[in-house]
mmCIF file of C-alpha atoms and ligand atoms in Angstrom:
data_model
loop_
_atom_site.group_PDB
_atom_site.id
_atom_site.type_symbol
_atom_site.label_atom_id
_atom_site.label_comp_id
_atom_site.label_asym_id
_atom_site.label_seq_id
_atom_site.Cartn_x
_atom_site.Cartn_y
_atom_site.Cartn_z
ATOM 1 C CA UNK W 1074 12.619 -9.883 18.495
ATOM 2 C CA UNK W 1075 15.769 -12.062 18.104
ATOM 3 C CA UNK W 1076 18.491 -9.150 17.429
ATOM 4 C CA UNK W 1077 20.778 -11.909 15.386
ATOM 5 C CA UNK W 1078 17.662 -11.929 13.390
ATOM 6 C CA UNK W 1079 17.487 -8.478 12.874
ATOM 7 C CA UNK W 1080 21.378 -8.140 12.306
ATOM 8 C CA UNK W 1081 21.149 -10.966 9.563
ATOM 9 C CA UNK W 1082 18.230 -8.972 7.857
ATOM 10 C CA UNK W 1083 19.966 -5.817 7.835
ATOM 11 C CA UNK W 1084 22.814 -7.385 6.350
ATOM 12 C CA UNK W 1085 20.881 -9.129 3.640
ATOM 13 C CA UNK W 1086 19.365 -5.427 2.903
ATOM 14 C CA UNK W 1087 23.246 -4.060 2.956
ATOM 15 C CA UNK W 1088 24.044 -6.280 0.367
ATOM 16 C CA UNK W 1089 21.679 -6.023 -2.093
ATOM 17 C CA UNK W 1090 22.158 -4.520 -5.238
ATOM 18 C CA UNK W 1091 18.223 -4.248 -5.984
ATOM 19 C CA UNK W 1092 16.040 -3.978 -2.944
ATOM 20 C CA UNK W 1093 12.786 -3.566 -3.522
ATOM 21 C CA UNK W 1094 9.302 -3.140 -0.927
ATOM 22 C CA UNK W 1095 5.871 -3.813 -0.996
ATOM 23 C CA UNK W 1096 3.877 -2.539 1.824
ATOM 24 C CA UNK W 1097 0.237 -3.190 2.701
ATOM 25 C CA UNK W 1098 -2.469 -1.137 5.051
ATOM 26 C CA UNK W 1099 -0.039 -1.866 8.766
ATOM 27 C CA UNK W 1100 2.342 0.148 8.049
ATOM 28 C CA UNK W 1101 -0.030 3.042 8.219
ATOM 29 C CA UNK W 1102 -1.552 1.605 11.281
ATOM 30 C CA UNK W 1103 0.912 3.707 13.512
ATOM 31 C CA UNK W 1104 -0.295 7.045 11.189
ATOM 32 C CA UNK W 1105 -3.573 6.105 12.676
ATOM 33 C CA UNK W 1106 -4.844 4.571 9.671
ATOM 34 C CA UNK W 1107 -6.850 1.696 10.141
ATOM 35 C CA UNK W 1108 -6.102 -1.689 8.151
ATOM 36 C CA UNK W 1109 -8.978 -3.622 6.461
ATOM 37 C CA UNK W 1110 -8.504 -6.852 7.868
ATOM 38 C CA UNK W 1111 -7.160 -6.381 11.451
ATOM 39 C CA UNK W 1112 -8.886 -6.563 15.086
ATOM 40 C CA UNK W 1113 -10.022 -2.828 14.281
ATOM 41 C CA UNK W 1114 -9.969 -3.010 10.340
ATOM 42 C CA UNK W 1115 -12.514 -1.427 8.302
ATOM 43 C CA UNK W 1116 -14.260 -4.430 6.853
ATOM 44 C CA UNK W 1117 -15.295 -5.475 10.642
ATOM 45 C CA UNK W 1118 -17.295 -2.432 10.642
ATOM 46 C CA UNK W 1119 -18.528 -1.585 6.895
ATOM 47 C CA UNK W 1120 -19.800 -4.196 4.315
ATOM 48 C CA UNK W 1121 -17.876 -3.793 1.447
ATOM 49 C CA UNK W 1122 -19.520 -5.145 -1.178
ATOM 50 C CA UNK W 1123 -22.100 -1.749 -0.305
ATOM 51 C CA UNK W 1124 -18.808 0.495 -0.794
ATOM 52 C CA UNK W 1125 -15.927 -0.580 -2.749
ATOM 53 C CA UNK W 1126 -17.383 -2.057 -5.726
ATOM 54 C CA UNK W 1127 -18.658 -0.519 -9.476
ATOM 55 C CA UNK W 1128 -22.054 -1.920 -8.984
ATOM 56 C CA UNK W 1129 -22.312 -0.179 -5.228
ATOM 57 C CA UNK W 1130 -21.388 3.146 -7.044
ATOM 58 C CA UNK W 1131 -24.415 2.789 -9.475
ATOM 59 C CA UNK W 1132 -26.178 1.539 -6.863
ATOM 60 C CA UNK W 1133 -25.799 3.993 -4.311
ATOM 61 C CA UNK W 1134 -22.823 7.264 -5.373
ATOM 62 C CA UNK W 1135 -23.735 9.089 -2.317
ATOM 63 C CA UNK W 1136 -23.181 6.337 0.214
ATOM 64 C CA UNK W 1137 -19.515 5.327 -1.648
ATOM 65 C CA UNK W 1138 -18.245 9.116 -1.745
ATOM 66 C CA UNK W 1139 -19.687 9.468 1.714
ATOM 67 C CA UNK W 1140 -17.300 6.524 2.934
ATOM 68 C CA UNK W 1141 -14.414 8.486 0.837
ATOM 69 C CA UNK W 1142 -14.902 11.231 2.090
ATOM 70 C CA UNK W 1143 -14.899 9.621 5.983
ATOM 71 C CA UNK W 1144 -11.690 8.576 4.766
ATOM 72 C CA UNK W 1145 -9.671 11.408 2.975
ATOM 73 C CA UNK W 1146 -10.510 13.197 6.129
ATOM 74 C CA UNK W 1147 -8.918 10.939 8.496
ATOM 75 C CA UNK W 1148 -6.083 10.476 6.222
ATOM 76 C CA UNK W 1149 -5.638 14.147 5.659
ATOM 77 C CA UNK W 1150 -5.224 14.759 9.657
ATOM 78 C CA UNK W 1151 -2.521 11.662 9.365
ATOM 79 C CA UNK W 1152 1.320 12.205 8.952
ATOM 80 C CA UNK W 1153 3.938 10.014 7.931
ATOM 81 C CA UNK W 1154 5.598 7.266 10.570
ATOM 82 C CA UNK W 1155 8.950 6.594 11.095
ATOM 83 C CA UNK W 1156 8.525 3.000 8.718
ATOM 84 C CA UNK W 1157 7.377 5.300 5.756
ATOM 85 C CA UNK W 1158 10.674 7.532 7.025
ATOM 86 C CA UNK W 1159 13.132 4.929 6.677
ATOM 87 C CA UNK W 1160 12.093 3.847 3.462
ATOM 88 C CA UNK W 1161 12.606 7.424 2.077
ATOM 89 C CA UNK W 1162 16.096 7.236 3.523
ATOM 90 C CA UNK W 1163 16.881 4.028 1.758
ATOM 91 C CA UNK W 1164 15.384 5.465 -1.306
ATOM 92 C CA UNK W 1165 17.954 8.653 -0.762
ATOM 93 C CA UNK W 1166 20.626 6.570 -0.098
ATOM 94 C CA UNK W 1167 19.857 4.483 -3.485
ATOM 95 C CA UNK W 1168 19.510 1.175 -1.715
ATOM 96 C CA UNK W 1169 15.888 0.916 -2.233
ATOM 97 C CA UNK W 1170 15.045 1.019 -6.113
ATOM 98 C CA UNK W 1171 11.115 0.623 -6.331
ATOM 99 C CA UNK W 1172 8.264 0.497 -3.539
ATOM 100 C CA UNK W 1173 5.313 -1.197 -4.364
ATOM 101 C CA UNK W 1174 2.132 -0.506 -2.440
ATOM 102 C CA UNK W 1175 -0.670 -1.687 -1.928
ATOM 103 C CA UNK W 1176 -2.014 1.435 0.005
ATOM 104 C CA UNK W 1177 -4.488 4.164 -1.106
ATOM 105 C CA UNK W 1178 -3.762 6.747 1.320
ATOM 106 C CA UNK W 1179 -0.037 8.735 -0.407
ATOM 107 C CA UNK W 1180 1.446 8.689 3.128
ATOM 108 C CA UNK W 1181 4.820 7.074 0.879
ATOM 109 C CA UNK W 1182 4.799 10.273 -1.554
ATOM 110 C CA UNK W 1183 3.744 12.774 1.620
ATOM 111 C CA UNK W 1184 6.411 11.267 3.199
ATOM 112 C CA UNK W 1185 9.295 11.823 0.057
ATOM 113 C CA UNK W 1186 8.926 8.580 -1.681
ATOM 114 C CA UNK W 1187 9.207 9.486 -5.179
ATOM 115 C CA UNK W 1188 9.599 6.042 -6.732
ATOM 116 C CA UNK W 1189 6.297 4.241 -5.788
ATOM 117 C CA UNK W 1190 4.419 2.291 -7.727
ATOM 118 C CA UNK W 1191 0.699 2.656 -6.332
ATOM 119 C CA UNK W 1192 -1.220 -0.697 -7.412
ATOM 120 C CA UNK W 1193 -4.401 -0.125 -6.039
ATOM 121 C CA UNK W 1194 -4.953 3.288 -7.127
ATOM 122 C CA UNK W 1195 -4.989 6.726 -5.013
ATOM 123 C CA UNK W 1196 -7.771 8.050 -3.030
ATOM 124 C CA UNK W 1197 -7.271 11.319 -3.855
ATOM 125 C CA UNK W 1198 -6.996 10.768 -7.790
ATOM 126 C CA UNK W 1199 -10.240 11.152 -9.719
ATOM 127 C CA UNK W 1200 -11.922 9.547 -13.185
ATOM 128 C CA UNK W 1201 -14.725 9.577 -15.033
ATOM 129 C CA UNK W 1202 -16.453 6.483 -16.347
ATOM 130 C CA UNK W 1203 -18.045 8.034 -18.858
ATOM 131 C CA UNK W 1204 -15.142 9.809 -20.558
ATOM 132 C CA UNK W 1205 -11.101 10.203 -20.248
ATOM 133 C CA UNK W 1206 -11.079 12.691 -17.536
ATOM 134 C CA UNK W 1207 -8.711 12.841 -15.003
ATOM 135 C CA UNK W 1208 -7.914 14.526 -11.714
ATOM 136 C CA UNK W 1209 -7.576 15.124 -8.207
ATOM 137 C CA UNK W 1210 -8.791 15.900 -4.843
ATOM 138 C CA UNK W 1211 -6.759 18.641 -2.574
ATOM 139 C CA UNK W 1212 -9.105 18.457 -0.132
ATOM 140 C CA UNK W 1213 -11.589 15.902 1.210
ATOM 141 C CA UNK W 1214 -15.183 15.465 -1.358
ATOM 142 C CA UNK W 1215 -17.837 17.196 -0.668
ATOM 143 C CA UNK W 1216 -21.032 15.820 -2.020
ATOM 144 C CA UNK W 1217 -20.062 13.950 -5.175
ATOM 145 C CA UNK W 1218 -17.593 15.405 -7.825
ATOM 146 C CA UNK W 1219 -18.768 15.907 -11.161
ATOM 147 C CA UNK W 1220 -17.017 15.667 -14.115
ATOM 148 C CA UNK W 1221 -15.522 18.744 -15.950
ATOM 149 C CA UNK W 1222 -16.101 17.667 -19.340
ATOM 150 C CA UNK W 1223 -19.244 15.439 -19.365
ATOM 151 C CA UNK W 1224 -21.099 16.185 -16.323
ATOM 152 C CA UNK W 1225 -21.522 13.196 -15.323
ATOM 153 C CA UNK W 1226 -20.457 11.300 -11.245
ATOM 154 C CA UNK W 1227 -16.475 11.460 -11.391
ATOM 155 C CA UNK W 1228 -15.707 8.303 -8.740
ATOM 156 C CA UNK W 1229 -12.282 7.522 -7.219
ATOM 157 C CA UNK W 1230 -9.604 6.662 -8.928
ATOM 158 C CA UNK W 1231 -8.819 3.594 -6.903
ATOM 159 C CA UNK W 1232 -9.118 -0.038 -7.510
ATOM 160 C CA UNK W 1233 -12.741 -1.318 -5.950
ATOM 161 C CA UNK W 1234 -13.492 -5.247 -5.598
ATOM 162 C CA UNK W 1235 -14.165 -6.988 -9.147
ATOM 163 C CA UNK W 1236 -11.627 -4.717 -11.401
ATOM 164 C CA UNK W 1237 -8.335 -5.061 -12.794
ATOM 165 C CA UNK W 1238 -5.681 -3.951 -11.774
ATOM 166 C CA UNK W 1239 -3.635 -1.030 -13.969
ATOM 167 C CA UNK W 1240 -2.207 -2.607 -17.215
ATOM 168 C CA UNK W 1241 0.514 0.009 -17.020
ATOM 169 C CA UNK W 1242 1.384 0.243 -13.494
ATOM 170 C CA UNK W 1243 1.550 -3.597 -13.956
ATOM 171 C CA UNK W 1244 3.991 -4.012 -16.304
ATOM 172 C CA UNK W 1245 5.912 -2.048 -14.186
ATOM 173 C CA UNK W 1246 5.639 -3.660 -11.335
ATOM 174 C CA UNK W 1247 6.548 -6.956 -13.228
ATOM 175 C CA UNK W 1248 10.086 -5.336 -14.853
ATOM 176 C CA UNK W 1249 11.029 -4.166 -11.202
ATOM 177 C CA UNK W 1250 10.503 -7.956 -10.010
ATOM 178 C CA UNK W 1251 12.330 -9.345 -12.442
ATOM 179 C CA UNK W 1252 15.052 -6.913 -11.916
ATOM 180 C CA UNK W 1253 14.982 -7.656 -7.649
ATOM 181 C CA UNK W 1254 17.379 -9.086 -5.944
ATOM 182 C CA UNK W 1255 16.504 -9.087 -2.371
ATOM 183 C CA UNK W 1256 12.603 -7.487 -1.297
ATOM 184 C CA UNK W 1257 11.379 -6.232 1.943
ATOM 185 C CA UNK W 1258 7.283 -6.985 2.541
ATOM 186 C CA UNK W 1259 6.118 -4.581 5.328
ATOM 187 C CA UNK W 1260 2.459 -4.486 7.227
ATOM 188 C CA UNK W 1261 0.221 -6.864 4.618
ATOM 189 C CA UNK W 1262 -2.014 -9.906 5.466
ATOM 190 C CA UNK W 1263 -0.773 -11.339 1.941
ATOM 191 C CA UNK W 1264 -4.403 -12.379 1.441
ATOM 192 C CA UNK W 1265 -5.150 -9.919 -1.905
ATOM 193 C CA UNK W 1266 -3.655 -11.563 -5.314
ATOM 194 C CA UNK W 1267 -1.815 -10.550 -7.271
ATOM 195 C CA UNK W 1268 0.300 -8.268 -4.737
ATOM 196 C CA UNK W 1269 0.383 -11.292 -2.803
ATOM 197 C CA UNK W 1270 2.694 -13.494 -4.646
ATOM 198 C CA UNK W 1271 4.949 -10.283 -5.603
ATOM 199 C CA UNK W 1272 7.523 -11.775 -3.170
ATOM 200 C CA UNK W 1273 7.727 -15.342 -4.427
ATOM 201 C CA UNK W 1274 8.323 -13.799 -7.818
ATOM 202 C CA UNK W 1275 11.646 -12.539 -6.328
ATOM 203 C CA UNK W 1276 12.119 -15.268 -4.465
ATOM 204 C CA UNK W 1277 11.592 -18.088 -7.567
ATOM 205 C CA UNK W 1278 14.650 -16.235 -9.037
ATOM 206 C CA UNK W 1279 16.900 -16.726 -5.732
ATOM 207 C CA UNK W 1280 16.179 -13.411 -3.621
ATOM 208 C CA UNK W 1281 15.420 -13.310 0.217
ATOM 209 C CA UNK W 1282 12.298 -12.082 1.818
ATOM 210 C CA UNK W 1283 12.030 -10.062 4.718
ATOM 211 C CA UNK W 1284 8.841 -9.669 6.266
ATOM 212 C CA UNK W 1285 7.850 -7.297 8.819
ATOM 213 C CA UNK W 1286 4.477 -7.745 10.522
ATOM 214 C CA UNK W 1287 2.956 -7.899 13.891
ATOM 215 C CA UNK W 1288 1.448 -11.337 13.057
ATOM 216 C CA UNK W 1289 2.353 -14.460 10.726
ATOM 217 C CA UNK W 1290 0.963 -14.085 7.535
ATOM 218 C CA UNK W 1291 -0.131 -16.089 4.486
ATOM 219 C CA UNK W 1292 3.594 -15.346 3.288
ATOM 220 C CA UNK W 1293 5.561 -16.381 6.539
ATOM 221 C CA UNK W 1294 6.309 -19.662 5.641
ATOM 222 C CA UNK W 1295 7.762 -18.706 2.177
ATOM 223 C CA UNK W 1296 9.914 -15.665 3.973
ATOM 224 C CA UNK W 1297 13.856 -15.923 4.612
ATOM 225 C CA UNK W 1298 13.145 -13.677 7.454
ATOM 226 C CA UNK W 1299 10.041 -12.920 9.800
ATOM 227 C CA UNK W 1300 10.956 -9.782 11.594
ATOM 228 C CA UNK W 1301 7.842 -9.681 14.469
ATOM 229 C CA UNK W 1302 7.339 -6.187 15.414
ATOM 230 C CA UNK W 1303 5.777 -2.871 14.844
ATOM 231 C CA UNK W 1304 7.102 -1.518 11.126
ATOM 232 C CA UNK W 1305 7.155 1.805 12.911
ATOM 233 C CA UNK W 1306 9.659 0.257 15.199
ATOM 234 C CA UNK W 1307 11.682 -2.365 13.115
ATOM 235 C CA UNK W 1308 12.372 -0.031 10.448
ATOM 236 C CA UNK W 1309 14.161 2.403 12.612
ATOM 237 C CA UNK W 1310 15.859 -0.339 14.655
ATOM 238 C CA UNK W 1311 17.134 -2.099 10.700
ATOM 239 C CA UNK W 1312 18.537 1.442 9.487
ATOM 240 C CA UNK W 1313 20.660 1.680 12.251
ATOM 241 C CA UNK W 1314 21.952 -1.780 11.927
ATOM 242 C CA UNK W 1315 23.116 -1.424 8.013
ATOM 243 C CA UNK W 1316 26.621 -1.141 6.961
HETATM 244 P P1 NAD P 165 -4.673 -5.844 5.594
HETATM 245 O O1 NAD P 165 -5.545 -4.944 6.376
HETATM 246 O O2 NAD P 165 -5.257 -7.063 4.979
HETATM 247 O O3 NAD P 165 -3.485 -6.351 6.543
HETATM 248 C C1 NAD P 165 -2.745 -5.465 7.339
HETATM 249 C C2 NAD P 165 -1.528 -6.216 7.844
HETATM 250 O O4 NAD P 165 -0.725 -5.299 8.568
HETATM 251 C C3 NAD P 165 -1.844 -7.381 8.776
HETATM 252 O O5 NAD P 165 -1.092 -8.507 8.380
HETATM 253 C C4 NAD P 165 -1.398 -6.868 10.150
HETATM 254 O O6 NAD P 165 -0.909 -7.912 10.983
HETATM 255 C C5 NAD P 165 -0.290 -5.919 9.763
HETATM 256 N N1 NAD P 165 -0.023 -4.837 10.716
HETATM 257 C C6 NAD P 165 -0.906 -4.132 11.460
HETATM 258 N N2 NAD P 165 -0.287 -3.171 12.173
HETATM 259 C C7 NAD P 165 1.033 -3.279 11.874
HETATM 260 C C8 NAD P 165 2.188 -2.551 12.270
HETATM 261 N N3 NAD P 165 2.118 -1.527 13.136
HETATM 262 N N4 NAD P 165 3.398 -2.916 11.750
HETATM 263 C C9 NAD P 165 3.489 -3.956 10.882
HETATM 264 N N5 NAD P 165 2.421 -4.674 10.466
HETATM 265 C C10 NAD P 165 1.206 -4.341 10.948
HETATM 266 O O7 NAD P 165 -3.936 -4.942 4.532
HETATM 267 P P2 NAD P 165 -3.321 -5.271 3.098
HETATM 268 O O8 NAD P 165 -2.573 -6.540 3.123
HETATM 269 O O9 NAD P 165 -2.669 -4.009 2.654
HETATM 270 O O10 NAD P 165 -4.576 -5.532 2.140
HETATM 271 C C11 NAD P 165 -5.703 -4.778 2.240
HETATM 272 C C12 NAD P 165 -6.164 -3.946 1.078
HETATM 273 O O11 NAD P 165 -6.747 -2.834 1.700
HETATM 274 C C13 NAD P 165 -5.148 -3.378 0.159
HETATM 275 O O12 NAD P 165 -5.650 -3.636 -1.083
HETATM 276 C C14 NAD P 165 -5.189 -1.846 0.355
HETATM 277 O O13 NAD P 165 -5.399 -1.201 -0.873
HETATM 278 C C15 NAD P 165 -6.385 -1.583 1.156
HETATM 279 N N6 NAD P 165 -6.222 -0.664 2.315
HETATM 280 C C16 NAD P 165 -5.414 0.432 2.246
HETATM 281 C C17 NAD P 165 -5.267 1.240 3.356
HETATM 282 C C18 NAD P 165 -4.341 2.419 3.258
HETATM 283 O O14 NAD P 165 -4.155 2.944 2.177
HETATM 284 N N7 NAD P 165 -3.721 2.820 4.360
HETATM 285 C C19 NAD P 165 -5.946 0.972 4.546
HETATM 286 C C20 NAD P 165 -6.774 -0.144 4.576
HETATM 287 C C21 NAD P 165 -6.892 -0.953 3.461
HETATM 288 ZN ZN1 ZN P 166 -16.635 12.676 -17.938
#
């Protein structure tokens, strides 16, 4: 990594008056999460179209909750990394106004992140198709929840392939872009619309890009900056360097 680089970047995050992140599945990789789409990532091993969609859950409920709960127990046995660290420092420190992430796992709000903006859902949040309730896991499933009110399979409350996303969280999302003047993109292939063109959004109206990944994405060639590293590493190493 080219430390003028880095010492441009962290100036460009100095200077902003409204940074804002999105981060994707890498930078809980060094949590010991592991991504979707990388050398290890989950969809090399698991067909998704049998576990992250509506029509698998009617299909087959025991099978998806099985996979969640696989998952909520490695996450629960997972802390916070130094990248989700930093970014509740920044947050403190009012330099970083809104995080938006793709990620399911709430390592950003274990970690003190209080203003996230959660796009694809939580796995530990819980609905019912059938009626409006709500609510949440404390503990990894067991078996498959039922609902309170109705009785009938309570499922996830995450985003699965084939859905939209959250009108509400949305229009959020969209008022913090418009508002950003400078965003940081940390540990996502870029490959999943509309999170994906987040960053150009802030770019269109003039603001610089950093990206942190261990690879060249689908966003690389758009980015003001292409910081090549481990997020659990350049993070740290950008903190220190602000002014
Ligand atoms: P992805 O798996 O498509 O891409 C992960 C990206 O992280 C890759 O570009 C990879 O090069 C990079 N990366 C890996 N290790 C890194 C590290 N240590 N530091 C910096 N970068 C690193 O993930 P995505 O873009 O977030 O899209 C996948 C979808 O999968 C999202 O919708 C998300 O909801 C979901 N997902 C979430 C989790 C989670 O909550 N932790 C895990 C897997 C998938
Ligand atoms: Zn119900």
């Amino acid at each position: 990594m080219n430390v003028d680089t880095l010492r441009e970047a962290a100036l460009v995050i100095s200077n902003s008056e409204y940074l804002i992140a999105l981060t994707g599945a890498g930078i809980s990789k060094e949590s010991n999460i592991p991504t979707f789409r990388g050398e290890d990532g989950l969809w090399r091993t698991y067909d998704v179209m049998e576990l992250a969609t509506p029509s698998a859950f009617v299909r087959n409920p025991t099978l998806v909750w099985e996979w969640y709960e696989w998952r909520q127990g490695l996450i629960s046995k997972c802390d916070p990394n130094p990248a989700h660290n930093t970014l509740v420092r920044w947050e403190e420190r009012g330099l970083l106004k809104t995080l938006i992430t793709q990620n399911v796992d709430g390592l950003h709000r274990r970690a003190g992140s209080t203003k996230v903006l959660e796009v694809h859902g939580d796995l530990w949040a819980l609905k019912c198709s059938f009626c409006d309730y709500q609510g949440r896991l404390n503990k990894p499933a067991s078996g498959i929840p039922a609902c309170p009110l109705c009785g009938k399979h309570l499922r996830p409350d995450v985003v699965w392939f084939g859905e939209s996303l959250d009108r509400a969280i949305m229009s959020q999302v969209y008022t913090e872009l418009e508002k950003a003047d400078a965003c940081i993109v940390i540990g996502t292939s870029a490959l999943v619309q509309p999170s994906a063109s987040f960053p150009l959004i802030v770019k269109q109206r003039g603001g610089p890009i950093i990206e942190v990944n261990i690879e060249k994405t689908m966003l690389t060639s758009a980015v003001d900056f292409h910081l090549s590293g481990k997020a659990g590493e350049i993070l740290p190493a950008l903190d220190e360097l602000l002014t």
